[in-house]
Tab-separated table of C-alpha atoms and ligand atoms in Angstrom:
chain	number	residue	atom	x	y	z
B	9	MET	CA	72.994	151.020	210.312
B	10	SER	CA	71.381	151.785	213.441
B	11	GLU	CA	73.595	153.315	215.992
B	12	ALA	CA	72.973	150.276	218.045
B	13	PHE	CA	74.381	148.030	215.236
B	14	HIS	CA	77.394	150.382	214.510
B	15	GLY	CA	80.159	147.866	215.440
B	16	THR	CA	78.846	145.274	213.099
B	17	ASP	CA	78.114	147.551	210.064
B	18	LEU	CA	79.945	144.779	207.738
B	19	TYR	CA	78.329	146.069	204.686
B	20	GLN	CA	79.017	149.949	205.453
B	21	VAL	CA	75.069	150.511	205.046
B	22	ASP	CA	76.093	153.835	207.092
B	23	GLY	CA	77.881	155.083	203.962
B	24	LEU	CA	74.732	155.122	201.948
B	25	LEU	CA	73.446	157.771	204.251
B	26	SER	CA	73.983	161.454	204.448
B	27	GLU	CA	75.539	163.298	207.241
B	28	ASP	CA	72.082	164.722	207.927
B	29	GLU	CA	70.120	161.445	207.739
B	30	ARG	CA	72.866	160.011	210.317
B	31	MET	CA	72.299	163.075	212.622
B	32	VAL	CA	68.649	162.511	212.534
B	33	ARG	CA	68.783	158.941	213.230
B	34	ASP	CA	71.571	159.090	215.838
B	35	SER	CA	69.399	161.907	218.011
B	36	VAL	CA	66.495	159.667	217.896
B	37	SER	CA	68.481	156.574	218.881
B	38	ARG	CA	69.832	158.735	221.985
B	39	TRP	CA	66.201	159.814	222.962
B	40	VAL	CA	65.059	156.126	222.718
B	41	ASP	CA	68.028	154.869	224.885
B	42	GLU	CA	67.691	157.645	227.479
B	43	ARG	CA	64.029	158.470	227.394
B	44	TRP	CA	62.110	155.396	226.604
B	45	LEU	CA	63.956	152.046	227.311
B	46	PRO	CA	64.143	153.120	231.122
B	47	ILE	CA	60.280	153.035	231.177
B	48	VAL	CA	59.150	150.792	228.544
B	49	ARG	CA	59.160	147.577	230.693
B	50	ASP	CA	56.814	149.230	233.431
B	51	HIS	CA	54.636	150.527	230.553
B	52	TYR	CA	54.278	147.067	228.881
B	53	ARG	CA	53.602	145.213	232.187
B	54	ALA	CA	50.722	147.984	233.078
B	55	GLY	CA	49.354	147.766	229.786
B	56	THR	CA	49.655	151.971	229.215
B	57	PHE	CA	51.671	154.181	226.756
B	58	PRO	CA	53.445	157.478	228.151
B	59	ILE	CA	51.251	159.877	226.415
B	60	ALA	CA	53.173	162.513	227.722
B	61	LEU	CA	56.023	161.995	225.735
B	62	SER	CA	53.969	162.815	222.904
B	63	THR	CA	55.305	166.579	222.787
B	64	GLU	CA	58.871	165.419	222.827
B	65	LEU	CA	58.177	163.148	219.912
B	66	GLY	CA	56.679	166.387	218.520
B	67	GLU	CA	59.690	168.501	219.366
B	68	MET	CA	61.988	165.992	217.707
B	69	GLY	CA	59.928	166.463	214.428
B	70	LEU	CA	58.913	162.939	214.521
B	71	LEU	CA	54.888	163.375	214.314
B	72	GLY	CA	54.163	164.066	210.235
B	73	SER	CA	57.992	164.312	209.794
B	74	ASN	CA	57.639	164.060	205.995
B	75	LEU	CA	54.906	166.425	205.705
B	76	THR	CA	55.520	170.042	204.627
B	77	GLY	CA	53.832	173.243	205.954
B	78	TYR	CA	51.501	173.804	208.884
B	79	GLY	CA	54.461	173.229	211.313
B	80	CYS	CA	55.742	170.084	210.208
B	81	PRO	CA	59.253	169.585	209.234
B	82	GLY	CA	59.217	168.431	205.985
B	83	LEU	CA	62.071	165.911	206.411
B	84	SER	CA	62.872	163.377	203.388
B	85	GLY	CA	61.375	159.982	203.315
B	86	SER	CA	64.848	158.160	203.909
B	87	THR	CA	65.181	160.466	207.244
B	88	TYR	CA	61.531	159.374	208.259
B	89	GLY	CA	62.297	155.904	207.616
B	90	LEU	CA	65.566	156.012	209.868
B	91	ALA	CA	63.676	157.423	212.699
B	92	MET	CA	60.894	154.968	212.862
B	93	MET	CA	63.899	152.377	212.484
B	94	GLU	CA	65.107	153.847	215.866
B	95	LEU	CA	61.546	154.375	217.615
B	96	GLU	CA	60.862	150.659	216.747
B	97	ARG	CA	64.215	149.443	218.340
B	98	GLY	CA	62.824	150.835	221.420
B	99	ASP	CA	59.152	149.266	220.943
B	100	SER	CA	56.729	148.592	218.182
B	101	GLY	CA	54.138	150.507	220.118
B	102	LEU	CA	56.278	153.637	219.988
B	103	ARG	CA	56.779	153.510	216.388
B	104	SER	CA	53.128	152.623	216.124
B	105	PHE	CA	52.045	156.087	218.209
B	106	ALA	CA	54.079	158.022	215.559
B	107	SER	CA	52.894	156.188	212.517
B	108	VAL	CA	49.197	156.589	213.482
B	109	GLN	CA	49.705	159.977	214.396
B	110	GLY	CA	51.978	161.341	211.134
B	111	SER	CA	50.998	158.595	208.707
B	112	LEU	CA	47.528	157.523	209.161
B	113	CYS	CA	45.913	160.617	210.776
B	114	MET	CA	47.949	163.899	209.558
B	115	PHE	CA	48.588	162.634	206.097
B	116	PRO	CA	44.797	162.263	205.297
B	117	ILE	CA	44.158	166.056	206.699
B	118	TRP	CA	47.140	167.338	204.777
B	119	ARG	CA	46.405	165.404	201.561
B	120	TYR	CA	42.842	165.574	201.483
B	121	GLY	CA	41.253	167.962	203.880
B	122	SER	CA	39.937	171.472	203.441
B	123	GLU	CA	42.350	174.551	204.296
B	124	ALA	CA	40.410	175.248	207.385
B	125	LEU	CA	41.085	171.501	208.845
B	126	LYS	CA	44.432	171.800	207.963
B	127	GLU	CA	45.301	174.983	209.968
B	128	LYS	CA	42.922	173.805	212.656
B	129	PHE	CA	44.301	170.507	213.388
B	130	LEU	CA	47.967	169.731	211.738
B	131	PRO	CA	50.269	172.476	213.561
B	132	LYS	CA	48.766	170.823	217.104
B	133	MET	CA	49.362	167.510	215.884
B	134	ALA	CA	52.666	168.058	214.689
B	135	LYS	CA	53.428	169.379	218.187
B	136	GLY	CA	52.023	166.591	220.057
B	137	GLU	CA	49.245	168.498	221.239
B	138	LEU	CA	46.304	166.763	219.746
B	139	ILE	CA	46.471	163.069	219.401
B	140	GLY	CA	44.549	161.285	216.526
B	141	CYS	CA	43.415	157.720	215.641
B	142	PHE	CA	42.824	155.929	212.330
B	143	GLY	CA	39.394	154.084	212.273
B	144	LEU	CA	39.318	151.911	209.010
B	145	THR	CA	38.775	148.048	210.394
B	146	GLU	CA	35.539	146.904	211.717
B	147	PRO	CA	34.754	144.073	213.754
B	148	ASP	CA	33.940	141.978	210.763
B	149	HIS	CA	35.828	143.846	207.900
B	150	GLY	CA	39.507	143.741	208.576
B	151	SER	CA	41.397	142.574	205.361
B	152	ASP	CA	38.525	143.662	203.101
B	153	PRO	CA	37.691	147.010	204.304
B	154	GLY	CA	35.766	147.483	201.438
B	155	GLY	CA	33.103	145.580	202.757
B	156	MET	CA	32.668	147.938	205.959
B	157	ILE	CA	29.063	148.878	207.303
B	158	THR	CA	29.824	152.138	208.734
B	159	LYS	CA	27.862	154.857	206.856
B	160	ALA	CA	27.332	158.359	206.802
B	161	VAL	CA	24.254	160.038	205.675
B	162	LYS	CA	24.039	163.691	204.739
B	163	ASP	CA	21.648	165.732	206.764
B	164	GLY	CA	21.305	169.333	206.216
B	165	SER	CA	24.741	170.753	206.763
B	166	ASP	CA	25.733	167.539	208.873
B	167	TYR	CA	26.665	163.694	207.946
B	168	VAL	CA	25.213	161.339	210.253
B	169	LEU	CA	27.675	158.558	211.186
B	170	SER	CA	26.687	155.146	212.555
B	171	GLY	CA	28.577	151.919	213.042
B	172	GLU	CA	31.760	150.621	214.741
B	173	LYS	CA	35.420	150.299	214.239
B	174	LEU	CA	37.860	147.888	216.145
B	175	TRP	CA	41.373	147.339	216.999
B	176	ILE	CA	42.141	151.180	216.892
B	177	THR	CA	45.297	152.353	217.987
B	178	ASN	CA	45.116	155.194	220.454
B	179	GLY	CA	41.296	155.365	220.062
B	180	SER	CA	40.430	156.247	223.546
B	181	VAL	CA	43.485	158.702	224.247
B	182	ALA	CA	42.806	160.595	220.805
B	183	ASP	CA	41.313	163.934	220.653
B	184	LEU	CA	40.336	163.397	217.163
B	185	ALA	CA	39.524	160.076	214.912
B	186	ILE	CA	39.930	160.177	211.178
B	187	VAL	CA	37.001	157.847	210.288
B	188	TRP	CA	36.303	155.968	207.012
B	189	ALA	CA	32.672	155.474	206.209
B	190	LYS	CA	30.181	154.918	203.448
B	191	VAL	CA	28.336	157.657	201.737
B	192	GLY	CA	25.339	157.129	199.525
B	193	SER	CA	23.617	154.245	198.483
B	194	ASN	CA	23.734	151.340	196.120
B	195	GLU	CA	25.684	152.001	192.861
B	196	ALA	CA	26.915	155.711	193.946
B	197	THR	CA	28.170	154.638	197.484
B	198	SER	CA	31.453	155.497	198.019
B	199	ILE	CA	34.231	155.372	201.044
B	200	ARG	CA	34.922	159.056	202.234
B	201	GLY	CA	37.013	159.960	205.277
B	202	PHE	CA	35.508	162.297	208.200
B	203	VAL	CA	37.370	164.005	211.111
B	204	VAL	CA	35.379	163.158	214.433
B	205	GLU	CA	36.053	164.831	217.390
B	206	LYS	CA	36.287	163.900	220.965
B	207	GLY	CA	33.015	164.940	222.706
B	208	MET	CA	30.761	164.722	219.598
B	209	LYS	CA	27.552	163.556	220.760
B	210	GLY	CA	27.131	159.796	220.181
B	211	PHE	CA	30.661	159.163	219.766
B	212	SER	CA	32.595	156.919	222.413
B	213	ALA	CA	35.786	154.837	222.564
B	214	TYR	CA	36.673	151.850	224.854
B	215	ASN	CA	40.115	150.094	225.525
B	216	VAL	CA	40.765	146.679	224.083
B	217	GLU	CA	41.532	144.495	227.300
B	218	GLY	CA	43.771	141.432	227.792
B	219	LYS	CA	46.350	141.859	224.993
B	220	PHE	CA	49.418	139.869	224.717
B	221	SER	CA	50.997	141.929	222.231
B	222	LEU	CA	51.691	145.827	221.752
B	223	ARG	CA	50.952	146.295	225.417
B	224	ALA	CA	52.714	149.683	225.434
B	225	SER	CA	50.143	150.922	223.268
B	226	VAL	CA	46.438	151.811	223.573
B	227	THR	CA	44.327	149.829	221.358
B	228	SER	CA	40.389	150.595	221.203
B	229	GLY	CA	36.961	150.098	219.913
B	230	LEU	CA	35.158	153.078	218.491
B	231	VAL	CA	31.345	153.606	218.500
B	232	PHE	CA	29.340	155.937	216.330
B	233	ASP	CA	26.012	156.147	217.488
B	234	GLU	CA	24.250	158.788	214.987
B	235	VAL	CA	26.858	160.944	215.370
B	236	ARG	CA	26.136	164.422	213.616
B	237	VAL	CA	29.654	165.458	211.835
B	238	PRO	CA	29.749	169.005	210.252
B	239	ALA	CA	30.086	168.726	206.716
B	240	THR	CA	33.248	171.023	206.867
B	241	HIS	CA	34.617	167.785	208.795
B	242	LEU	CA	34.454	165.780	205.452
B	243	LEU	CA	37.995	165.335	203.943
B	244	GLU	CA	36.573	166.617	200.809
B	245	GLY	CA	39.297	165.183	198.606
B	246	THR	CA	38.359	161.518	199.641
B	247	GLY	CA	36.560	158.940	197.499
B	248	GLY	CA	36.541	155.449	196.990
B	249	LEU	CA	38.917	152.783	198.869
B	250	GLY	CA	41.957	154.028	197.242
B	251	SER	CA	41.657	157.167	199.794
B	252	PRO	CA	42.460	155.281	202.975
B	253	LEU	CA	44.809	153.004	201.104
B	254	SER	CA	46.972	155.841	200.040
B	255	CYS	CA	47.289	156.470	204.019
B	256	LEU	CA	48.796	152.994	204.500
B	257	ASN	CA	51.228	153.159	202.056
B	258	GLN	CA	52.938	156.063	204.056
B	259	ALA	CA	52.522	154.088	207.414
B	260	ARG	CA	53.598	150.450	205.829
B	261	TYR	CA	56.509	152.236	204.544
B	262	GLY	CA	57.651	153.261	208.066
B	263	ILE	CA	56.673	149.670	209.277
B	264	ALA	CA	59.074	148.373	206.635
B	265	TRP	CA	61.945	150.473	208.242
B	266	GLY	CA	60.672	150.066	211.882
B	267	ALA	CA	60.745	146.238	211.737
B	268	VAL	CA	64.585	146.631	211.120
B	269	GLY	CA	64.818	148.164	214.628
B	270	ALA	CA	62.791	145.680	216.307
B	271	ALA	CA	65.302	142.879	214.847
B	272	ILE	CA	68.508	144.812	215.369
B	273	ALA	CA	67.221	145.292	219.400
B	274	CYS	CA	66.770	141.482	219.586
B	275	PHE	CA	69.718	140.454	217.479
B	276	THR	CA	72.219	142.880	219.647
B	277	CYS	CA	70.581	141.325	222.637
B	278	ALA	CA	71.248	137.976	221.941
B	279	LEU	CA	74.547	138.627	220.515
B	280	ASP	CA	75.844	140.077	223.884
B	281	TYR	CA	74.175	137.202	225.666
B	282	VAL	CA	75.885	134.232	224.145
B	283	LYS	CA	79.139	135.850	224.394
B	284	GLU	CA	78.848	136.302	228.250
B	285	ARG	CA	76.724	132.988	228.992
B	286	THR	CA	78.511	130.091	229.821
B	287	GLN	CA	77.801	126.406	229.256
B	288	PHE	CA	79.630	123.267	228.878
B	289	GLY	CA	82.471	125.180	230.140
B	290	LYS	CA	82.723	127.555	227.074
B	291	PRO	CA	80.551	130.890	226.123
B	292	LEU	CA	77.487	129.702	223.988
B	293	ALA	CA	78.984	131.952	221.322
B	294	SER	CA	81.646	129.279	220.713
B	295	PHE	CA	79.362	126.712	219.591
B	296	GLN	CA	78.779	126.336	215.596
B	297	LEU	CA	74.764	125.771	216.239
B	298	VAL	CA	74.907	129.167	217.869
B	299	GLN	CA	77.266	130.875	215.427
B	300	ALA	CA	74.959	129.579	212.545
B	301	LYS	CA	71.952	131.184	213.941
B	302	LEU	CA	73.685	134.759	214.322
B	303	ALA	CA	75.036	134.445	210.591
B	304	GLU	CA	71.589	133.660	209.260
B	305	MET	CA	69.976	136.633	211.517
B	306	TYR	CA	72.575	139.073	210.488
B	307	THR	CA	72.643	138.423	206.844
B	308	GLU	CA	68.733	138.708	206.659
B	309	ILE	CA	68.833	141.932	209.023
B	310	VAL	CA	71.479	143.539	206.477
B	311	LYS	CA	69.470	142.433	203.529
B	312	ALA	CA	66.576	143.963	204.907
B	313	GLN	CA	68.344	147.448	205.588
B	314	LEU	CA	69.589	147.600	202.086
B	315	LEU	CA	65.693	147.129	201.010
B	316	SER	CA	64.664	150.023	203.121
B	317	VAL	CA	67.402	152.231	202.086
B	318	GLN	CA	66.464	151.589	198.415
B	319	LEU	CA	62.716	151.999	199.262
B	320	GLY	CA	63.500	155.161	200.827
B	321	ARG	CA	65.568	156.518	197.727
B	322	LEU	CA	62.786	155.478	195.705
B	323	LYS	CA	60.153	157.324	197.964
B	324	ASP	CA	62.538	160.380	197.863
B	325	ALA	CA	62.612	160.215	194.013
B	326	GLY	CA	58.865	160.382	194.186
B	327	LYS	CA	59.137	156.786	192.155
B	328	VAL	CA	57.956	154.630	194.967
B	329	THR	CA	54.713	152.178	194.330
B	330	PRO	CA	52.358	150.694	196.477
B	331	VAL	CA	53.636	147.091	195.681
B	332	GLN	CA	57.157	148.148	196.447
B	333	VAL	CA	55.910	149.179	200.173
B	334	SER	CA	54.080	145.776	200.417
B	335	MET	CA	56.833	143.588	199.441
B	336	ALA	CA	59.222	145.688	201.923
B	337	LYS	CA	56.626	145.476	204.777
B	338	ARG	CA	56.232	141.828	203.930
B	339	ASN	CA	59.608	140.918	204.026
B	340	ASN	CA	60.918	143.019	206.778
B	341	VAL	CA	58.369	142.187	209.624
B	342	HIS	CA	58.930	138.316	208.594
B	343	MET	CA	62.177	138.746	208.980
B	344	ALA	CA	62.001	140.492	212.304
B	345	LEU	CA	59.528	138.005	213.631
B	346	GLU	CA	61.862	135.279	212.802
B	347	VAL	CA	64.834	136.835	214.259
B	348	ALA	CA	62.903	137.709	217.400
B	349	ARG	CA	61.871	134.046	217.686
B	350	THR	CA	65.251	132.840	217.286
B	351	CYS	CA	67.105	135.289	219.757
B	352	ARG	CA	63.972	134.326	222.237
B	353	GLU	CA	65.255	130.741	221.942
B	354	MET	CA	69.177	131.469	222.400
B	355	LEU	CA	68.214	133.289	225.623
B	356	GLY	CA	67.269	130.035	226.863
B	357	ALA	CA	64.794	130.814	230.187
B	358	ASN	CA	65.851	134.166	230.224
B	359	GLY	CA	64.125	134.501	226.966
B	360	ILE	CA	60.764	134.736	228.457
B	361	ALA	CA	61.512	137.224	230.861
B	362	ASP	CA	61.121	141.078	230.321
B	363	GLU	CA	64.463	141.932	231.949
B	364	TYR	CA	65.577	141.440	228.336
B	365	PRO	CA	63.522	142.907	225.356
B	366	VAL	CA	63.129	139.881	223.139
B	367	PHE	CA	59.760	138.284	224.216
B	368	ARG	CA	58.484	141.857	224.378
B	369	HIS	CA	59.415	142.533	220.645
B	370	MET	CA	58.465	139.123	219.609
B	371	ALA	CA	54.910	139.402	221.007
B	372	ASN	CA	54.603	142.983	219.457
B	373	LEU	CA	55.576	141.776	216.071
B	374	GLU	CA	52.519	139.426	215.947
B	375	SER	CA	50.445	142.381	215.836
B	376	VAL	CA	53.030	144.083	213.209
B	377	TYR	CA	52.504	140.962	211.278
B	378	THR	CA	48.961	141.352	211.245
B	379	TYR	CA	48.153	145.144	211.010
B	380	GLU	CA	48.550	147.319	208.320
B	381	GLY	CA	47.729	144.344	205.860
B	382	THR	CA	48.523	141.003	206.779
B	383	HIS	CA	51.615	138.981	205.620
B	384	ASP	CA	49.101	137.079	203.561
B	385	ILE	CA	47.439	140.275	202.048
B	386	HIS	CA	50.787	141.452	201.044
B	387	THR	CA	51.654	138.222	199.429
B	388	LEU	CA	48.427	138.581	197.398
B	389	ILE	CA	49.095	141.714	196.538
B	390	LEU	CA	52.601	140.947	195.207
B	391	GLY	CA	50.910	137.903	193.390
B	392	LYS	CA	48.534	140.129	191.783
B	393	HIS	CA	51.663	142.461	190.505
B	394	LEU	CA	53.637	139.198	189.115
B	395	THR	CA	50.581	137.265	187.557
B	396	GLY	CA	48.322	140.205	186.717
B	397	ILE	CA	45.624	138.237	188.180
B	398	SER	CA	43.808	139.445	191.505
B	399	ALA	CA	43.159	136.585	194.256
B	400	PHE	CA	40.760	139.178	195.779
B	401	GLU	CA	38.064	138.668	192.851
K	10	TGC	P1	41.100	147.016	195.078
K	10	TGC	O1	39.905	146.787	193.944
K	10	TGC	O2	42.353	146.269	194.630
K	10	TGC	O3	41.563	148.640	194.955
K	10	TGC	C1	40.252	149.413	195.286
K	10	TGC	C2	40.746	150.624	194.970
K	10	TGC	O4	41.739	151.260	195.728
K	10	TGC	C3	42.947	151.160	194.703
K	10	TGC	N1	44.208	150.848	195.597
K	10	TGC	C4	45.178	151.536	196.400
K	10	TGC	N2	45.286	152.890	196.172
K	10	TGC	C5	46.664	153.491	196.834
K	10	TGC	N3	47.026	152.843	197.719
K	10	TGC	C6	47.124	151.249	197.601
K	10	TGC	N4	48.203	150.744	198.232
K	10	TGC	C7	46.137	150.840	196.847
K	10	TGC	N5	45.612	149.500	196.710
K	10	TGC	C8	44.536	149.577	195.940
K	10	TGC	C9	42.813	150.694	193.536
K	10	TGC	O5	43.505	151.300	192.431
K	10	TGC	C10	41.290	150.774	193.530
K	10	TGC	O6	41.248	152.112	193.093
K	10	TGC	P2	39.962	152.485	192.015
K	10	TGC	O7	40.004	153.847	191.672
K	10	TGC	O8	40.135	151.575	191.001
K	10	TGC	O9	38.702	151.940	192.821
K	10	TGC	O10	40.770	146.599	196.173
K	10	TGC	P3	40.281	145.330	196.903
K	10	TGC	O11	38.688	145.451	197.595
K	10	TGC	O12	40.320	144.253	195.856
K	10	TGC	O13	41.285	145.122	198.266
K	10	TGC	C11	42.434	145.199	198.164
K	10	TGC	C12	43.189	144.976	199.465
K	10	TGC	C13	42.878	143.410	200.059
K	10	TGC	C14	44.755	144.801	199.082
K	10	TGC	C15	43.223	146.099	200.392
K	10	TGC	O14	41.916	146.162	200.899
K	10	TGC	C16	44.104	146.093	201.518
K	10	TGC	O15	45.053	146.425	201.771
K	10	TGC	N6	43.541	145.278	202.797
K	10	TGC	C17	44.277	145.391	204.037
K	10	TGC	C18	43.620	146.037	205.246
K	10	TGC	C19	44.494	146.972	206.110
K	10	TGC	O16	45.763	147.111	205.505
K	10	TGC	N7	44.114	147.417	207.055
K	10	TGC	C20	44.990	148.350	207.865
K	10	TGC	C21	44.098	149.229	208.843
K	10	TGC	S1	45.143	150.459	209.720
K	10	TGC	C22	46.066	149.634	210.506
K	10	TGC	O17	46.250	148.598	210.449
K	10	TGC	C23	46.784	150.745	211.395
K	10	TGC	S2	47.654	149.668	212.523
K	10	TGC	C24	48.526	150.606	213.720
K	10	TGC	C25	49.940	151.323	213.120
K	10	TGC	O18	50.209	151.441	211.955
K	10	TGC	O19	50.699	151.097	213.787
K	11	FAD	P1	41.146	138.973	209.059
K	11	FAD	O1	41.174	139.896	207.755
K	11	FAD	O2	39.746	138.257	209.527
K	11	FAD	O3	42.024	137.825	208.692
K	11	FAD	C1	42.298	136.556	209.308
K	11	FAD	C2	43.264	135.805	208.659
K	11	FAD	O4	42.898	135.508	207.442
K	11	FAD	C3	44.605	136.307	208.496
K	11	FAD	O5	45.820	135.511	208.683
K	11	FAD	C4	44.477	137.045	207.156
K	11	FAD	O6	45.981	136.948	206.485
K	11	FAD	C5	43.629	135.735	206.263
K	11	FAD	N1	43.161	136.265	205.182
K	11	FAD	C6	42.108	137.234	205.096
K	11	FAD	N2	41.988	137.363	203.760
K	11	FAD	C7	42.518	136.430	202.938
K	11	FAD	C8	42.635	136.254	201.725
K	11	FAD	N3	41.994	136.886	200.838
K	11	FAD	N4	43.051	135.041	201.474
K	11	FAD	C9	44.117	134.468	202.361
K	11	FAD	N5	44.021	134.643	203.534
K	11	FAD	C10	43.469	135.775	204.096
K	11	FAD	N6	42.941	148.850	212.036
K	11	FAD	C11	42.620	150.195	211.916
K	11	FAD	O7	41.810	150.713	211.059
K	11	FAD	N7	43.275	151.028	212.848
K	11	FAD	C12	44.287	151.142	213.653
K	11	FAD	O8	44.855	152.060	214.389
K	11	FAD	C13	44.599	149.587	214.030
K	11	FAD	N8	45.598	149.296	214.830
K	11	FAD	C14	45.812	148.041	215.011
K	11	FAD	C15	46.422	147.781	216.307
K	11	FAD	C16	46.663	146.336	216.722
K	11	FAD	C17	47.460	145.757	218.129
K	11	FAD	C18	46.251	145.394	215.949
K	11	FAD	C19	46.385	143.831	216.135
K	11	FAD	C20	45.289	145.664	214.555
K	11	FAD	C21	45.205	147.015	214.383
K	11	FAD	N9	44.048	147.509	213.335
K	11	FAD	C22	43.764	148.610	213.258
K	11	FAD	C23	43.584	146.251	212.668
K	11	FAD	C24	44.130	145.388	211.738
K	11	FAD	O9	44.440	146.355	210.460
K	11	FAD	C25	43.782	144.259	211.109
K	11	FAD	O10	43.849	143.412	212.173
K	11	FAD	C26	44.047	143.543	209.757
K	11	FAD	O11	43.751	144.379	208.759
K	11	FAD	C27	43.495	142.252	209.681
K	11	FAD	O12	42.148	142.109	209.744
K	11	FAD	P2	41.350	141.225	210.912
K	11	FAD	O13	42.198	141.345	211.891
K	11	FAD	O14	39.842	141.456	210.720
K	11	FAD	O15	41.625	139.769	210.091
C-alpha cells in the first residue's frame, strides 16, 4: 500500500484507497525519495534535522493537513495517515516533525485557542514558516502527566509560568511552545494550555545530547523561570488532562500509520538484500529460515495496513475512539520494531551499518515505542476498556 510496497500488494490494500488518497500518498512518497532519503544519513550522523525543509512540507499540505481554515488544507484523516506513513518510511524523525507541528501544536490552537491566536499562528505554521513544540512531559512526570508540577499563576493581565519540560521534540528550534501547566490551587487546580513564544523573558530551551535514537530530530528541554505570558495566550477552551490528551489522540493516530512506513522501509531493504546476498552457494532468500522470516513480517505488515485503513475510515466517519487509536499505535509500533529487529539480523554485519536504513529505523522505533504513551500505557488503556477497571488508580 506504500508505493515502495506496490510489487507485493498481495491483499490489494491499494484498492481500498480512493484515487485522491493514492495521489497524495504517491506524491509524498516521491518527495521522500528525492528530497529526504539522499540527506538523512548525514543528518542522522550529525544529530540534526534539516529545518529548511519545513516550508516544503508546508507546500505539500503536510502541516496541519486535516485541519480546516486558516490556510490548512483540510485533507481527510485517511489521506493524512497515508502521508504520515510515507514520511516515516523516510524516518521517524521526519514524521515526528509533521506530527508535532500539526497534531500537537496547530490542533490545540485550532481547537482551543481564541480567534486572534488562530489568525496569528495557524497560517504561518501551515506554511512551515513558524515552528511549534509541545511541552507536556516533565523530568519526573512522563506516563503520568497529571502529576506535572509546572504551574501558571494569574497576575494582573498575565500568567506567570514556572517549571520545566523535558524530551520536547523541536523545543530549541521552535518559535512557539504549547505548554501545559497547572492553574489554580488545591481542589480548583486544572491543567491548561498556553502559547509561549520564543524570546519571552525567562523562557529558554536546550538540546538533549547523546541520543542513540531519533537522531535526525531535535529533542530538547524547556525551562520556564517566571515567564510572564499574556492572558490572551491562554488556550481558553482547555481545562483538565483531557485537553492535552485530545491532542495526543491526533498524533497517536498519525504514528499508527507512520510505523507501517518504517516497517515497509526495513522489509523492502531486507527482501532486496536476501535476494542478492549469496552464502553456501545460494541466495539467502532460498533458505527456509529466511523465507519464514519474510512470510511472518509480510503478514504482520499487511495486518497493520488493514488496521490503519479501517482506523482512517472510522476517523473520517467521525466514529474513531481514543481506545481504537491506542490499540493501533500499540500494535503497529510493536510490529514495526519487531520487523526492524528481524531485518537487522537478516542483513548480518551490514545490518549495523548506516549504508542501509534498517538500524536507523530500529533505533528510532525504540523512541516511538516510548513516546505518545508507552507500549505499556496503551496496553493498560486497552485493559481498562476490556475490564472496566483502571490500572492507574
Ligand atoms: P484519566 O483519569 O484516565 O483521564 C483524565 C481525563 O482525561 C480524559 N481522557 C482523554 N481525553 C481525550 N483523549 C484521551 N485519549 C483521553 N484519555 C483520558 C478522561 O476522560 C478524563 O477526563 P475527565 O473529564 O473525567 O477529567 O487519567 P489518568 O491520570 O488515569 O491517566 C491516563 C493515562 C495514563 C492514560 C494518560 O495520562 C496517558 O495517556 N499517559 C501517557 C502520556 C503521554 O502519552 N505523553 C505523551 C507526551 S507528547 C509526546 O510524546 C510527543 S512525541 C513526539 C511525536 O509525536 O513525534
Ligand atoms: P516513565 O513514565 O517513567 O516510564 C518508564 C517505564 O515504566 C516505561 O516502560 C513505562 O511503560 C513503565 N510504566 C510507567 N507507568 C506504568 C504503569 N502504570 N504500569 C506499568 N508500567 C508503567 N513529550 C512531550 O511532552 N513532548 C514531546 O515533543 C516529546 N517528544 C519526545 C521525543 C523523544 C525522542 C522521546 C524519547 C520522548 C518524547 N516525549 C515528549 C516524552 C515521552 O512522551 C515520554 O518519554 C513518555 O510519555 C514516557 O515517559 P517517561 O520517559 O517519563 O517514562
